[in-house]
CSV table of C-alpha atoms in Angstrom, one decimal:
chain,number,residue,atom,x,y,z
A,1,MET,CA,0.0,0.0,0.0
A,2,ARG,CA,1.1,3.5,-0.8
A,3,LYS,CA,2.3,5.6,2.2
A,4,THR,CA,0.5,8.8,2.7
A,5,SER,CA,2.0,12.0,3.9
A,6,SER,CA,1.0,13.5,7.3
A,7,ARG,CA,0.7,17.0,5.8
A,8,ALA,CA,-0.6,18.5,2.6
A,9,ALA,CA,1.9,19.6,0.0
A,10,LEU,CA,0.8,23.2,-0.1
A,11,PRO,CA,1.6,25.5,-2.9
A,12,ASN,CA,4.6,27.9,-2.3
A,13,ILE,CA,3.4,31.5,-2.5
A,14,GLU,CA,6.1,34.2,-2.0
A,15,ILE,CA,6.7,37.9,-2.3
A,16,ILE,CA,10.1,39.1,-3.4
A,17,LYS,CA,11.3,42.7,-3.3
A,18,LYS,CA,13.3,43.6,-6.5
A,19,GLY,CA,14.7,47.1,-6.0
A,20,ALA,CA,11.7,49.5,-5.7
A,21,ALA,CA,9.2,46.9,-7.1
A,22,TRP,CA,7.7,43.7,-5.7
A,23,GLU,CA,7.2,40.3,-7.3
A,24,VAL,CA,4.8,37.5,-6.4
A,25,ARG,CA,5.6,33.9,-7.3
A,26,TRP,CA,3.7,30.8,-6.7
A,27,ASP,CA,4.2,27.1,-7.6
A,28,TYR,CA,2.5,23.9,-6.7
A,29,GLN,CA,4.2,21.0,-5.0
A,30,GLU,CA,4.2,17.6,-6.7
A,31,ALA,CA,1.8,15.4,-4.7
A,32,PRO,CA,-1.5,13.6,-5.2
A,33,GLU,CA,-3.4,16.4,-3.6
A,34,SER,CA,-2.0,18.9,-6.0
A,35,SER,CA,-3.9,17.3,-8.9
A,36,ILE,CA,-6.9,19.3,-7.8
A,37,LEU,CA,-5.2,22.4,-9.1
A,38,PHE,CA,-5.1,21.0,-12.6
A,39,GLN,CA,-8.7,19.7,-12.3
A,40,ARG,CA,-10.0,23.1,-11.2
A,41,GLY,CA,-7.7,25.0,-13.6
A,42,GLU,CA,-10.3,26.9,-15.4
A,43,TYR,CA,-11.9,28.2,-12.2
A,44,LEU,CA,-8.6,29.1,-10.7
A,45,ARG,CA,-7.5,31.0,-13.8
A,46,GLY,CA,-10.7,33.0,-13.7
A,47,TYR,CA,-10.2,33.8,-10.0
A,48,ILE,CA,-6.6,34.8,-10.5
A,49,ASP,CA,-7.3,36.9,-13.6
A,50,GLY,CA,-10.2,38.6,-11.8
A,51,THR,CA,-8.1,39.4,-8.8
A,52,MET,CA,-5.3,40.9,-10.9
A,53,ASP,CA,-7.9,43.0,-12.7
A,54,ASP,CA,-9.4,44.1,-9.4
A,55,LEU,CA,-5.9,45.1,-8.2
A,56,ASP,CA,-5.2,47.0,-11.4
A,57,ILE,CA,-2.2,44.8,-12.3
A,58,GLN,CA,-1.1,45.6,-15.9
A,59,PRO,CA,-1.0,42.5,-18.3
A,60,ASP,CA,2.6,43.4,-19.2
A,61,ASN,CA,3.5,42.6,-15.5
A,62,VAL,CA,2.2,39.1,-15.8
A,63,CYS,CA,4.9,36.6,-16.9
A,64,CYS,CA,2.5,33.6,-16.3
A,65,ALA,CA,-0.5,33.1,-14.1
A,66,SER,CA,-2.4,29.8,-13.6
A,67,GLY,CA,-3.7,27.8,-10.8
A,68,GLN,CA,-0.5,25.9,-10.6
A,69,THR,CA,2.3,28.4,-11.2
A,70,GLY,CA,2.7,32.1,-11.7
A,71,THR,CA,5.0,35.1,-11.7
A,72,VAL,CA,3.8,38.7,-11.6
A,73,LYS,CA,6.4,41.4,-11.6
A,74,LYS,CA,6.7,45.2,-11.1
A,75,LEU,CA,4.0,45.5,-8.4
A,76,ASN,CA,3.8,47.9,-5.5
A,77,GLU,CA,3.8,46.5,-2.0
A,78,ASP,CA,0.0,46.7,-1.6
A,79,GLN,CA,-0.6,44.9,-4.9
A,80,ALA,CA,1.9,42.2,-4.0
A,81,THR,CA,0.5,41.7,-0.5
A,82,ARG,CA,-3.2,41.6,-1.7
A,83,LEU,CA,-2.3,39.2,-4.5
A,84,ARG,CA,-0.5,36.9,-2.2
A,85,ASP,CA,-3.4,37.0,0.3
A,86,ALA,CA,-5.9,36.2,-2.5
A,87,LEU,CA,-3.8,33.3,-3.7
A,88,ASN,CA,-3.6,32.0,-0.1
A,89,ARG,CA,-7.4,32.2,0.2
A,90,VAL,CA,-8.0,30.1,-2.9
A,91,LEU,CA,-5.1,27.7,-3.4
A,92,ILE,CA,-4.4,26.6,0.2
A,93,PRO,CA,-7.9,25.5,1.1
A,94,ILE,CA,-8.4,23.7,-2.2
A,95,VAL,CA,-5.3,21.6,-1.8
A,96,THR,CA,-6.0,21.1,2.0
A,97,LYS,CA,-9.5,19.8,1.3
A,98,GLU,CA,-8.3,17.5,-1.4
A,99,PHE,CA,-5.6,16.2,0.9
A,100,THR,CA,-8.2,15.5,3.6
A,101,ARG,CA,-10.4,13.8,1.0
A,102,LEU,CA,-7.6,11.6,-0.2
A,103,GLN,CA,-6.7,10.7,3.4
A,104,ASN,CA,-10.3,9.7,4.1
A,105,MET,CA,-10.5,7.6,1.0
A,106,ASN,CA,-7.3,5.9,1.8
A,107,SER,CA,-8.6,4.9,5.3
A,108,LEU,CA,-11.6,3.1,3.8
A,109,PRO,CA,-10.7,-0.6,3.6
A,110,HIS,CA,-12.5,-1.2,0.2
A,111,LEU,CA,-11.0,1.9,-1.4
A,112,ARG,CA,-7.4,1.8,-0.3
A,113,MET,CA,-4.9,3.2,-2.8
A,114,VAL,CA,-2.7,0.5,-4.2
A,115,ASP,CA,0.9,1.2,-5.1
A,116,VAL,CA,1.4,0.7,-8.9
A,117,SER,CA,4.4,-1.6,-8.2
A,118,GLU,CA,2.1,-3.9,-6.2
A,119,ALA,CA,-0.5,-4.3,-8.9
């Protein structure tokens, strides 16, 4: 049987100061619970695009932005902080809930996840 982790592999979301400007970067962590970020990709992309529009972030400042990874540059401190907070509000709960769901599924005797090497 596959060993499960005791903690969810939460996305890394960070703010970096680059001279006078700020940058926000995020990246998912490779784990079974992270697959939910790909499954909910369309929803997450809409949420992130809407948040950036609300924060008046110019499209030229967006290197990439998806539910899995992203880099947004040339922000002021308030924009960077608010974008990070918005990403924390959406990405962390989605991955945490999927982790809990997978843990619960794995504890059911008739639905235990089987390691591919055992099959």
